[in-house]
Short mmCIF file of C-alpha atoms in Angstrom, two decimals:
data_model
loop_
_atom_site.label_atom_id
_atom_site.label_comp_id
_atom_site.label_asym_id
_atom_site.label_seq_id
_atom_site.Cartn_x
_atom_site.Cartn_y
_atom_site.Cartn_z
CA MET A 11 -14.58 40.04 6.76
CA VAL A 12 -17.17 39.13 4.04
CA ALA A 13 -14.13 37.20 2.06
CA PHE A 14 -13.89 34.79 5.02
CA VAL A 15 -17.83 33.81 5.16
CA PRO A 16 -17.28 30.92 2.84
CA SER A 17 -14.33 29.66 5.04
CA PHE A 18 -16.58 30.24 8.27
CA VAL A 19 -19.73 28.24 6.61
CA CYS A 20 -17.47 25.34 5.48
CA PHE A 21 -16.02 24.94 9.02
CA PHE A 22 -19.33 25.32 10.77
CA LEU A 23 -20.63 22.20 8.40
CA PHE A 24 -17.38 20.55 9.16
CA GLY A 25 -17.99 20.80 13.01
CA VAL A 26 -21.72 19.75 12.43
CA GLY A 27 -20.51 16.67 10.29
CA VAL A 28 -17.86 15.45 12.95
CA VAL A 29 -20.58 15.73 15.77
CA ARG A 30 -22.99 13.70 13.80
CA ASP A 31 -20.44 10.98 12.52
CA ARG A 32 -16.57 11.59 12.36
CA ARG A 33 -16.51 8.70 9.67
CA ARG A 34 -17.69 10.91 6.82
CA VAL A 35 -15.79 11.62 3.83
CA SER A 36 -17.39 14.93 3.53
CA ASN A 37 -15.94 15.87 6.75
CA ALA A 38 -12.42 15.77 5.01
CA VAL A 39 -13.51 17.82 2.09
CA LEU A 40 -15.17 20.69 4.24
CA LEU A 41 -12.19 20.98 6.35
CA GLY A 42 -9.86 21.43 3.05
CA LEU A 43 -12.35 23.87 1.50
CA ALA A 44 -12.37 25.74 5.00
CA ILE A 45 -8.43 26.06 5.03
CA ALA A 46 -8.38 26.95 1.21
CA PHE A 47 -10.98 29.73 1.35
CA ALA A 48 -9.18 31.20 4.73
CA ALA A 49 -6.11 31.00 2.78
CA LEU A 50 -7.66 32.69 -0.48
CA ALA A 51 -9.38 35.28 1.77
CA LEU A 52 -6.34 36.06 3.85
CA LEU A 53 -4.38 36.62 0.38
CA LEU A 54 -7.06 38.79 -0.87
CA HIS A 55 -7.09 40.65 2.24
CA VAL A 56 -3.35 41.25 2.06
CA ALA A 57 -3.39 42.21 -1.60
CA SER A 58 -6.18 44.84 -0.90
CA GLU A 59 -4.15 46.40 1.93
CA GLN A 60 -0.78 46.20 0.19
CA ALA A 61 -0.85 45.55 -3.44
CA GLN A 62 2.99 44.77 -3.95
CA LEU A 63 2.88 42.66 -0.85
CA GLY A 64 0.15 40.66 -2.31
CA ARG A 65 2.07 40.22 -5.63
CA ASP A 66 5.28 39.05 -3.66
CA LEU A 67 3.31 36.50 -1.73
CA VAL A 68 1.68 35.21 -4.72
CA ILE A 69 5.27 34.77 -6.37
CA VAL A 70 6.42 33.26 -3.16
CA LEU A 71 3.48 30.83 -3.07
CA LEU A 72 4.17 29.76 -6.86
CA THR A 73 7.58 29.20 -6.25
CA LEU A 74 6.95 26.90 -3.13
CA ALA A 75 4.56 25.06 -4.92
CA GLY A 76 7.12 24.51 -7.90
CA VAL A 77 9.86 23.27 -5.48
CA GLY A 78 7.36 21.41 -3.46
CA VAL A 79 6.13 19.48 -6.79
CA VAL A 80 9.76 18.81 -7.72
CA THR A 81 10.74 17.44 -4.11
CA LEU A 82 7.61 15.28 -3.95
CA ALA A 83 8.34 14.01 -7.59
CA TRP A 84 12.04 12.95 -6.30
CA PHE A 85 10.70 11.68 -2.93
CA LEU A 86 8.24 9.41 -4.53
CA ILE A 87 10.40 8.02 -7.23
CA ALA A 88 12.98 7.15 -4.57
CA ASN A 89 10.43 5.78 -2.24
CA GLY A 90 8.94 3.67 -5.23
CA ILE A 91 12.44 2.01 -5.99
CA THR A 92 12.89 1.27 -2.19
CA MET A 93 9.47 -0.59 -2.41
CA VAL A 94 10.26 -2.49 -5.34
CA ARG A 95 13.51 -3.63 -3.89
CA LYS A 96 12.10 -4.60 -0.28
CA GLU A 97 8.62 -5.73 -1.46
CA GLY A 98 8.68 -6.82 -5.26
CA ARG A 99 7.10 -5.43 -8.40
CA SER A 100 3.45 -5.83 -7.66
CA PRO A 101 1.16 -3.27 -8.89
CA ALA A 102 0.62 -1.97 -5.25
CA ASN A 103 4.11 -1.65 -4.65
CA LEU A 104 4.48 0.69 -7.70
CA LEU A 105 2.31 3.40 -6.98
CA SER A 106 4.56 5.73 -5.49
CA LEU A 107 7.04 5.42 -8.20
CA GLY A 108 4.02 5.83 -10.78
CA ALA A 109 2.91 9.02 -8.79
CA GLY A 110 6.38 10.58 -9.03
CA LEU A 111 6.87 9.90 -12.77
CA VAL A 112 3.23 11.12 -13.53
CA LEU A 113 4.49 14.53 -11.61
CA VAL A 114 7.38 14.70 -13.78
CA ALA A 115 5.48 14.22 -16.90
CA LEU A 116 3.07 16.85 -15.77
CA LEU A 117 6.12 19.31 -15.08
CA ALA A 118 7.53 18.75 -18.47
CA LEU A 119 4.33 19.27 -20.38
CA LEU A 120 3.67 22.44 -18.49
CA ILE A 121 7.14 23.58 -19.33
CA THR A 122 6.97 22.64 -22.78
CA ALA A 123 3.52 24.50 -23.06
CA LEU A 124 5.00 27.62 -21.75
CA VAL A 125 7.96 27.40 -23.98
CA LEU A 126 6.20 26.71 -27.12
CA HIS A 127 3.22 28.79 -26.09
CA THR A 128 0.76 27.13 -28.77
CA HIS A 129 -2.84 27.36 -28.19
CA THR A 130 -3.48 23.56 -28.14
CA LEU A 131 -0.81 22.73 -25.83
CA LEU A 132 -1.54 25.43 -23.43
CA VAL A 133 -5.09 24.04 -23.16
CA VAL A 134 -3.98 20.63 -22.64
CA ALA A 135 -1.52 21.59 -20.11
CA ALA A 136 -4.17 23.80 -18.32
CA THR A 137 -6.53 20.93 -18.19
CA ALA A 138 -4.08 18.44 -16.92
CA VAL A 139 -2.97 20.90 -14.02
CA THR A 140 -6.55 21.37 -13.24
CA LEU A 141 -7.40 17.78 -12.88
CA ALA A 142 -3.83 17.29 -11.04
CA GLY A 143 -4.88 20.13 -8.67
CA TYR A 144 -8.41 18.42 -8.05
CA VAL A 145 -6.77 15.16 -7.29
CA ALA A 146 -4.06 16.82 -5.17
CA PHE A 147 -6.78 18.82 -3.00
CA LEU A 148 -8.60 15.54 -2.43
CA PHE A 149 -5.34 13.75 -1.50
CA LEU A 150 -4.47 16.51 1.12
CA CYS A 151 -7.79 16.40 2.55
CA PHE A 152 -7.51 12.73 2.97
CA LEU A 153 -4.18 12.88 4.64
CA VAL A 154 -4.99 15.86 6.94
CA TYR A 155 -8.21 14.53 8.28
CA GLY A 156 -7.37 10.89 8.25
CA GLY A 157 -4.48 12.05 10.63
CA LEU A 158 -7.01 13.84 12.73
CA TYR A 159 -9.31 11.11 12.77
CA GLY A 160 -6.76 8.58 13.73
CA ARG A 161 -5.67 10.82 16.87
CA LEU A 162 -9.33 11.32 18.26
CA ARG A 163 -9.68 9.49 21.53
CA ILE A 164 -12.59 6.79 22.01
CA ARG A 165 -14.54 7.71 25.25
CA ARG A 166 -17.78 5.61 25.04
CA ARG A 167 -17.95 2.19 26.50
CA VAL A 168 -16.73 -0.74 24.37
CA ASP A 169 -17.82 -4.43 24.17
CA TYR A 170 -15.48 -5.67 21.38
CA VAL A 171 -11.90 -4.76 20.07
CA VAL A 172 -12.12 -6.13 16.37
CA VAL A 173 -8.81 -6.81 14.56
CA LEU A 174 -8.98 -6.81 10.71
CA GLY A 175 -6.79 -9.54 9.05
CA SER A 176 -4.22 -8.91 6.20
CA GLY A 177 -2.59 -12.23 5.22
CA LEU A 178 -0.41 -14.89 6.44
CA ILE A 179 3.30 -15.67 5.58
CA GLY A 180 3.70 -19.19 4.18
CA GLY A 181 0.13 -19.86 5.04
CA THR A 182 0.51 -20.13 8.59
CA THR A 183 2.56 -17.22 10.04
CA VAL A 184 1.57 -13.72 11.32
CA PRO A 185 3.44 -11.12 9.51
CA PRO A 186 4.91 -8.18 11.00
CA LEU A 187 2.10 -5.91 9.55
CA LEU A 188 -0.72 -8.05 11.23
CA ALA A 189 1.58 -8.66 14.29
CA ALA A 190 1.63 -4.52 14.84
CA ARG A 191 -2.17 -4.70 14.64
CA LEU A 192 -2.56 -7.53 17.23
CA ASP A 193 -0.12 -5.71 19.66
CA ARG A 194 -1.98 -2.32 19.31
CA ALA A 195 -5.32 -4.37 19.89
CA ARG A 196 -3.84 -5.91 23.10
CA LYS A 197 -2.86 -2.46 24.25
CA GLU A 198 -6.11 -1.12 23.58
CA HIS A 199 -7.69 -4.00 25.28
CA ALA A 200 -5.91 -3.37 28.24
CA ARG A 201 -6.68 0.00 28.46
CA LEU A 202 -10.36 -0.47 28.02
CA SER A 203 -10.29 -3.30 30.74
CA ARG A 204 -8.92 -0.86 33.35
CA LYS A 205 -12.40 0.71 33.16
CA GLY A 206 -14.09 -2.68 34.71
CA ARG A 207 -15.79 -3.96 31.45
CA ARG A 208 -15.35 -7.36 29.98
CA THR A 209 -14.10 -6.45 26.50
CA LEU A 210 -13.71 -9.37 23.98
CA LEU A 211 -11.22 -9.38 21.39
CA LEU A 212 -12.56 -10.50 17.85
CA THR A 213 -9.90 -11.62 15.20
CA SER A 214 -11.40 -11.33 11.67
CA GLY A 215 -10.01 -13.07 8.61
CA GLY A 216 -10.86 -16.12 6.46
CA GLN A 217 -8.89 -18.57 4.74
CA GLY A 218 -7.18 -17.67 1.50
CA PRO A 219 -6.34 -20.30 -1.27
CA ASP A 220 -2.58 -20.34 -0.41
CA GLU A 221 -3.38 -20.33 3.43
CA LYS A 222 -3.44 -23.48 5.60
CA LEU A 223 -5.58 -22.16 8.31
CA PRO A 224 -8.04 -19.00 8.60
CA GLU A 225 -6.16 -15.76 9.46
CA SER A 226 -8.45 -15.27 12.40
CA HIS A 227 -7.29 -18.59 13.97
CA ALA A 228 -3.42 -17.69 13.22
CA MET A 229 -4.28 -14.21 14.77
CA ALA A 230 -5.57 -15.81 17.89
CA ASP A 231 -2.74 -18.39 18.39
CA TYR A 232 -0.34 -15.38 18.44
CA LEU A 233 -2.40 -13.35 20.84
CA VAL A 234 -2.40 -16.63 23.15
CA ALA A 235 1.37 -17.07 22.37
CA GLN A 236 1.86 -13.46 23.83
CA GLY A 237 -0.18 -14.20 27.07
CA PHE A 238 -3.44 -13.07 26.07
CA PRO A 239 -6.31 -15.02 27.60
CA ALA A 240 -7.91 -17.19 25.32
CA ASP A 241 -11.10 -17.03 26.73
CA LEU A 242 -11.45 -13.32 25.64
CA ILE A 243 -10.88 -14.27 22.03
CA GLU A 244 -13.58 -14.71 19.35
CA ARG A 245 -12.89 -15.53 15.78
CA GLU A 246 -14.70 -14.52 12.51
CA ASP A 247 -13.17 -16.85 9.88
CA ARG A 248 -15.30 -16.45 6.79
CA SER A 249 -14.22 -12.80 5.42
CA THR A 250 -11.69 -12.21 2.49
CA THR A 251 -12.24 -8.56 2.33
CA THR A 252 -12.41 -5.28 4.57
CA ASP A 253 -16.11 -5.06 3.71
CA GLU A 254 -16.44 -8.72 4.83
CA ASN A 255 -14.43 -8.30 7.73
CA LEU A 256 -16.66 -5.82 9.25
CA LYS A 257 -20.15 -7.25 7.78
CA PHE A 258 -19.40 -10.77 9.36
CA SER A 259 -17.91 -9.45 12.52
CA LYS A 260 -21.06 -7.37 12.90
CA VAL A 261 -23.03 -10.56 12.64
CA LEU A 262 -21.31 -11.93 15.39
CA MET A 263 -21.53 -8.71 17.84
CA GLU A 264 -24.93 -8.05 17.15
CA ARG A 265 -26.10 -11.86 17.85
CA ALA A 266 -24.29 -11.86 21.27
CA ASN A 267 -25.17 -8.00 22.21
CA PRO A 268 -27.72 -6.07 19.91
CA ASP A 269 -26.18 -2.86 21.68
CA TYR A 270 -22.81 -3.57 21.11
CA ARG A 271 -19.86 -0.82 20.76
CA CYS A 272 -16.62 -1.87 19.30
CA VAL A 273 -13.23 -0.50 18.40
CA ILE A 274 -11.67 -1.61 15.05
CA VAL A 275 -7.85 -2.25 14.81
CA THR A 276 -5.92 -2.02 11.56
CA ASN A 277 -2.74 0.02 10.23
CA ASN A 278 -2.42 3.54 10.36
CA TYR A 279 -2.60 3.97 6.70
CA HIS A 280 -5.68 2.18 6.54
CA VAL A 281 -7.72 3.94 9.48
CA PHE A 282 -9.76 6.42 7.84
CA ARG A 283 -10.76 4.22 4.76
CA ALA A 284 -11.72 1.41 7.09
CA ALA A 285 -13.66 3.92 9.19
CA ILE A 286 -15.58 4.88 5.99
CA THR A 287 -16.22 1.21 5.28
CA ALA A 288 -17.45 0.66 8.87
CA ARG A 289 -20.15 3.63 8.47
CA ARG A 290 -21.43 2.28 5.24
CA THR A 291 -21.78 -1.34 6.68
CA ALA A 292 -23.41 0.15 9.84
CA VAL A 293 -20.90 -0.97 12.28
CA ARG A 294 -21.10 0.94 15.62
CA GLY A 295 -17.48 1.56 16.06
CA HIS A 296 -14.42 3.70 15.22
CA VAL A 297 -11.14 2.55 13.96
CA ILE A 298 -7.45 3.03 15.31
CA GLY A 299 -4.40 2.41 13.67
CA ALA A 300 -1.10 0.33 14.40
CA PRO A 301 2.34 1.72 13.43
CA THR A 302 3.69 0.91 9.61
CA ALA A 303 7.25 0.80 8.31
CA ALA A 304 8.12 4.38 7.15
CA TYR A 305 9.30 2.97 3.70
CA PHE A 306 5.91 1.16 3.04
CA TRP A 307 3.49 4.25 4.14
CA PRO A 308 3.62 6.30 1.00
CA SER A 309 2.48 3.70 -1.51
CA ALA A 310 0.25 2.33 1.28
CA MET A 311 -1.44 5.73 1.46
CA ILE A 312 -1.49 6.33 -2.05
CA ARG A 313 -3.21 2.66 -2.51
CA GLU A 314 -5.77 3.86 0.17
CA PHE A 315 -6.52 7.00 -1.80
CA VAL A 316 -7.25 5.08 -5.01
CA ALA A 317 -9.41 2.91 -3.55
CA LEU A 318 -11.47 5.71 -1.86
CA MET A 319 -11.59 7.63 -5.26
CA VAL A 320 -12.97 4.29 -6.71
CA ALA A 321 -15.36 4.02 -4.00
CA TYR A 322 -17.04 7.44 -5.07
CA ARG A 323 -16.19 6.87 -8.79
CA ARG A 324 -19.48 8.38 -9.95
CA THR A 325 -18.82 12.06 -8.23
CA ASN A 326 -15.31 11.84 -9.55
CA ALA A 327 -15.91 10.74 -12.92
CA THR A 328 -18.39 13.45 -13.30
CA LEU A 329 -16.00 16.25 -12.22
CA PHE A 330 -13.31 14.81 -14.39
CA LEU A 331 -15.66 15.03 -17.49
CA LEU A 332 -16.62 18.43 -16.53
CA VAL A 333 -12.99 19.63 -16.44
CA MET A 334 -12.22 17.87 -19.60
CA LEU A 335 -15.29 19.21 -21.38
CA SER A 336 -14.27 22.85 -20.30
CA GLY A 337 -10.66 22.32 -21.68
CA LEU A 338 -12.41 21.34 -24.74
CA PHE A 339 -14.77 24.16 -24.95
CA ILE A 340 -11.87 26.43 -24.30
CA TRP A 341 -9.75 25.02 -26.94
CA TRP A 342 -12.72 25.11 -29.47
CA LEU A 343 -13.17 28.87 -28.78
CA GLY A 344 -9.59 29.58 -29.54
CA TRP A 345 -9.24 27.72 -32.65
CA PRO A 346 -9.05 29.74 -35.51
CA SER A 347 -12.09 29.56 -38.11
CA PRO A 348 -11.18 28.39 -41.57
CA GLY A 349 -11.33 31.64 -43.09
CA ALA A 350 -9.15 33.33 -40.45
CA VAL A 351 -5.62 34.51 -40.98
CA THR A 352 -3.03 32.64 -38.88
#
């Protein structure tokens, strides 16, 4: 049971973090560590009881990992090609294709290092695999906890349903992605209104350089056209980023009701990062998501993850540097001295 202590500790801290605030990145990491430590402890327990079974399990897990990486690389490349065909060649649309190609390059490096078996190549491959493992672990934490967060019900009173903008087609028309957010907001507003409170719907989005009117106005027009009461709509029309969406919406809500509570609506791939942003901007509310086209989801999730890595760039850069310095140190230890026989 001692081997399971780290898992229990991480899970306890995860529970405390969720109770204090669901919108913490640390919650995702602690849940991931709890699962990883539990799996490792279970493997060690099996190996201590039945050594041969333990070895067989390790072989099976390594085989599954290899097959999984190859399958994932193929899926990401195929999805990247679909994204380019349907959405164009913008950098954001190339993310899944790029991730798939990086996995292929990593596999090629690892196989080459194992075949040639040179010290330098083995160290480079080991360092690259360690860095990839770190990123993969964080991405899995992001996926798992983000999915859990998006399914948590909101039970407190709610004064506002805030819809985040996402750009307009032709400068005036609400695109399908934004329409999905607005439709989800209408359903959530209807659910909350059944509790007897007068909940307002706040559309948030300013006017971009290629737009003929603020996004929030086009969003409000869309809602009214769908039969939503115009007197229950407020507009925040200055923001151009998610941070500004939340900051400027917060000002409007606090001005009308200092004790406000809100629900923030975005697309499902954006939920967790929007929740983290809401926490960092001290907005009193949780985030829910609207559905997204299946082909669009992988690249969108990778984009969200990259944005989150950049938001915590100091921590990630420090860990990356430590791994690379460790690899350099191991390479230096194994490098033959000038007088040694090679």
